[in-house]
Coordinates of C-alpha atoms and ligand atoms in Angstrom, one line a residue:
A21 CA -12.8 -17.8 -5.4
N22 CA -9.9 -19.3 -3.5
D23 CA -9.1 -22.6 -1.8
M24 CA -7.1 -21.0 0.9
G25 CA -9.6 -20.9 3.7
N26 CA -7.6 -23.3 5.8
D27 CA -4.6 -21.1 5.8
L28 CA -6.5 -18.3 7.4
K29 CA -7.3 -17.8 11.0
K30 CA -10.0 -15.2 10.3
V31 CA -11.2 -12.6 7.9
L32 CA -10.1 -9.2 9.2
L33 CA -11.6 -7.0 6.5
T34 CA -14.3 -8.2 4.1
E35 CA -14.3 -7.3 0.4
Q36 CA -17.3 -5.0 1.1
Q37 CA -15.6 -3.2 4.0
I38 CA -12.5 -2.6 1.8
Q39 CA -14.5 -1.3 -1.1
D40 CA -16.7 0.9 1.1
R41 CA -13.6 2.4 2.8
L42 CA -11.9 3.0 -0.5
A43 CA -15.0 4.8 -1.8
Q44 CA -14.8 7.1 1.2
M45 CA -11.2 7.8 0.7
A46 CA -11.7 8.5 -3.0
E47 CA -14.4 11.1 -2.1
V48 CA -12.0 12.9 0.2
I49 CA -9.2 12.7 -2.4
D50 CA -11.5 14.1 -5.1
K51 CA -12.3 17.1 -2.8
D52 CA -8.6 17.7 -1.9
Y53 CA -7.3 17.6 -5.4
A54 CA -10.2 19.4 -7.1
G55 CA -8.9 21.2 -10.2
H56 CA -5.7 19.3 -10.3
E57 CA -4.4 16.1 -12.0
I58 CA -2.9 13.4 -9.8
L59 CA 0.0 11.2 -10.5
L60 CA -0.7 8.0 -8.6
V61 CA 2.5 6.1 -7.8
G62 CA 1.9 2.5 -6.8
V63 CA 4.5 0.5 -5.0
L64 CA 4.9 -2.9 -6.5
R65 CA 3.8 -5.4 -5.9
G66 CA 1.5 -5.1 -2.9
A67 CA -0.3 -2.0 -4.0
V68 CA -1.8 -3.3 -7.2
M69 CA -5.2 -4.0 -5.8
V70 CA -5.5 -0.7 -3.9
M71 CA -4.3 1.1 -7.0
A72 CA -6.8 -0.6 -9.3
D73 CA -9.8 -0.1 -7.0
L74 CA -9.0 3.3 -5.6
A75 CA -8.2 4.7 -9.1
R76 CA -11.5 3.5 -10.4
K77 CA -13.4 5.3 -7.6
L78 CA -11.7 8.6 -8.3
H79 CA -13.3 11.3 -10.6
T80 CA -10.1 13.4 -10.5
P81 CA -8.0 12.9 -13.7
V82 CA -5.1 10.6 -12.8
Q83 CA -2.1 9.1 -14.3
M84 CA -0.5 6.0 -12.9
D85 CA 3.1 5.0 -12.6
W86 CA 4.9 2.4 -10.5
M87 CA 8.0 1.9 -8.5
A88 CA 9.5 -1.3 -7.3
V89 CA 11.8 -1.2 -4.3
S90 CA 13.5 -3.8 -2.2
S91 CA 14.7 -3.2 1.3
Y92 CA 18.0 -4.7 2.4
G93 CA 17.8 -6.5 5.6
S94 CA 18.3 -9.8 7.4
G95 CA 15.4 -12.2 7.1
T96 CA 12.1 -10.5 7.7
K97 CA 13.4 -7.4 9.5
S98 CA 13.8 -4.6 7.0
S99 CA 16.7 -2.3 7.6
G100 CA 15.4 0.9 6.1
V101 CA 18.0 0.8 3.4
V102 CA 16.1 0.6 0.2
R103 CA 17.1 -0.2 -3.4
I104 CA 15.2 0.9 -6.4
L105 CA 14.4 -2.1 -8.6
K106 CA 12.2 -0.1 -11.0
D107 CA 12.1 3.6 -11.0
L108 CA 9.3 5.8 -12.2
D109 CA 9.0 6.4 -15.9
T110 CA 7.5 9.8 -15.2
D111 CA 9.3 13.0 -14.4
I112 CA 7.4 14.1 -11.3
K113 CA 8.7 17.7 -11.3
D114 CA 5.8 20.0 -10.6
R115 CA 3.4 17.1 -10.4
H116 CA 0.9 16.3 -7.7
V117 CA 2.1 12.9 -6.5
L118 CA 0.0 10.5 -4.4
I119 CA 1.9 7.4 -3.3
V120 CA -0.5 4.4 -3.1
E121 CA 0.4 1.6 -0.7
D122 CA -1.3 -1.5 0.6
I123 CA 0.3 -1.3 4.1
I124 CA 2.6 0.7 6.3
D125 CA 4.2 -1.7 8.7
S126 CA 7.5 -0.5 10.1
G127 CA 7.2 2.5 7.9
L128 CA 10.8 2.1 6.6
T129 CA 9.9 1.6 3.0
L130 CA 7.7 4.7 2.8
S131 CA 9.9 7.0 4.8
W132 CA 12.7 6.2 2.4
L133 CA 10.5 6.5 -0.7
E134 CA 8.9 9.8 0.5
A135 CA 12.4 11.3 1.1
N136 CA 13.5 10.1 -2.3
L137 CA 10.6 11.5 -4.2
R138 CA 10.7 14.8 -2.4
T139 CA 14.1 15.5 -3.9
R140 CA 12.6 15.4 -7.4
G141 CA 10.7 18.7 -7.1
C142 CA 7.1 17.5 -7.1
A143 CA 4.4 20.2 -6.6
S144 CA 2.9 18.1 -3.7
L145 CA 3.5 14.7 -2.2
N146 CA 1.0 12.7 -0.2
I147 CA 0.5 9.1 0.8
A148 CA -2.6 6.9 0.6
T149 CA -2.5 3.5 2.3
L150 CA -5.2 1.0 2.9
L151 CA -3.7 -0.4 6.1
R152 CA -1.4 0.8 8.8
K153 CA 0.1 -1.1 11.6
P154 CA 1.0 0.3 15.1
D155 CA 4.8 0.5 14.5
A156 CA 4.2 3.1 11.8
A157 CA 3.8 5.6 14.6
K158 CA 7.5 5.3 15.4
T159 CA 8.4 6.9 12.1
N160 CA 8.0 10.4 10.8
I161 CA 5.6 9.4 8.0
T162 CA 2.2 10.9 8.1
P163 CA 0.0 9.4 5.5
R164 CA -2.8 11.7 4.6
Y165 CA -5.2 8.9 3.7
V166 CA -5.4 5.8 5.8
G167 CA -8.0 3.1 5.3
F168 CA -7.7 1.0 8.4
D169 CA -5.5 0.9 11.5
I170 CA -5.0 -2.7 12.2
P171 CA -3.3 -4.8 14.9
N172 CA 0.2 -6.1 14.7
E173 CA -0.7 -9.4 13.1
F174 CA 0.2 -11.3 10.0
V175 CA -2.2 -10.1 7.3
V176 CA -2.5 -11.4 3.8
G177 CA -4.8 -10.8 0.8
Y178 CA -5.8 -7.9 -1.3
G179 CA -2.3 -7.5 -2.6
L180 CA -0.5 -8.6 0.6
D181 CA 1.5 -11.8 0.4
Y182 CA 3.1 -14.4 2.5
A183 CA 5.9 -15.9 0.5
E184 CA 4.3 -14.5 -2.6
K185 CA 1.0 -16.2 -2.0
Y186 CA -2.5 -14.9 -1.1
R187 CA -2.2 -11.6 -3.0
N188 CA -5.3 -12.4 -5.0
L189 CA -7.7 -12.8 -2.1
P190 CA -10.3 -10.1 -2.4
F191 CA -10.3 -9.6 1.4
V192 CA -7.7 -9.2 4.1
G193 CA -7.2 -12.1 6.4
L194 CA -5.1 -13.2 9.3
L195 CA -2.7 -16.0 8.5
A196 CA -3.1 -19.1 10.6
P197 CA 0.0 -19.8 12.6
H198 CA 0.4 -23.3 11.1
V199 CA 1.2 -21.8 7.8
Y200 CA 4.2 -19.8 8.9
E201 CA 5.4 -22.1 11.6
K202 CA 6.1 -24.7 9.0
H203 CA 9.0 -22.6 7.8
Ligands
PRP237 C1 5.4 -4.8 1.9 C2 4.2 -3.9 1.8 C3 4.8 -2.5 1.9 C4 5.9 -2.7 2.8 C5 5.6 -2.2 4.2 O1 6.0 -4.8 0.7 O2 3.6 -4.1 0.5 O3 5.3 -2.1 0.6 O4 6.2 -4.1 2.9 O5 6.6 -2.6 5.1 P1 7.4 -1.5 6.0 O6 6.5 -0.4 6.4 O7 7.9 -2.3 7.1 O8 8.5 -1.0 5.1 P2 7.1 -6.0 0.4 O9 8.5 -5.4 0.6 O10 6.8 -7.2 1.1 O11 7.0 -6.2 -1.2 P3 5.7 -6.6 -2.0 O12 4.8 -5.3 -2.0 O13 6.2 -7.0 -3.3 O14 5.0 -7.7 -1.2
MN238 MN1 5.0 -3.6 -0.9
MG239 MG1 5.6 -8.6 0.5

């Protein structure tokens, strides 16, 4: 479906592996939230694929809302200071909120977001992320649902971008060094 094969070093997670794992996660989430309604909060833009596929595997009634945040920082290092570009349209007071993310890398985005949402009086707050990198362990975030722990390499696809490209790949791949060394 994509002519980007040459930009990738290898496929880390196939489309099938991703979908199988999301199905397992959905089963656990359905059990955990039995009898409740979930407000899924997707973090734009990377989380769109996980949100769409995970939500379709859930049997629990869900609503969906979105936040867009941007972390201040120099270059590629994020500082942990986050700015809200688009806030929720939903009042989350007394709601069971499940944040949906594509990846936790440094963990800075989510630790800020989690703290921010906690001040709004939700009934519960959990995190579901497809991917988690090793540095996430240095933060205090404890995502309840994690798809895959992956090595500290440059991953793209399935929502994840490099310079806004590759988000539409249905799998997760490792970017070939020649792509980012050009810049
Ligand atoms: C990426 C990714 C996570 C965040 C993780 O988003 O989608 O949201 O970084 O990084 P962290 O754990 O180090 O904070 P990005 O800011 O690139 O925006 P995007 O989702 O629009 O690509
Ligand atoms: Mn993101
Ligand atoms: Mg990005």
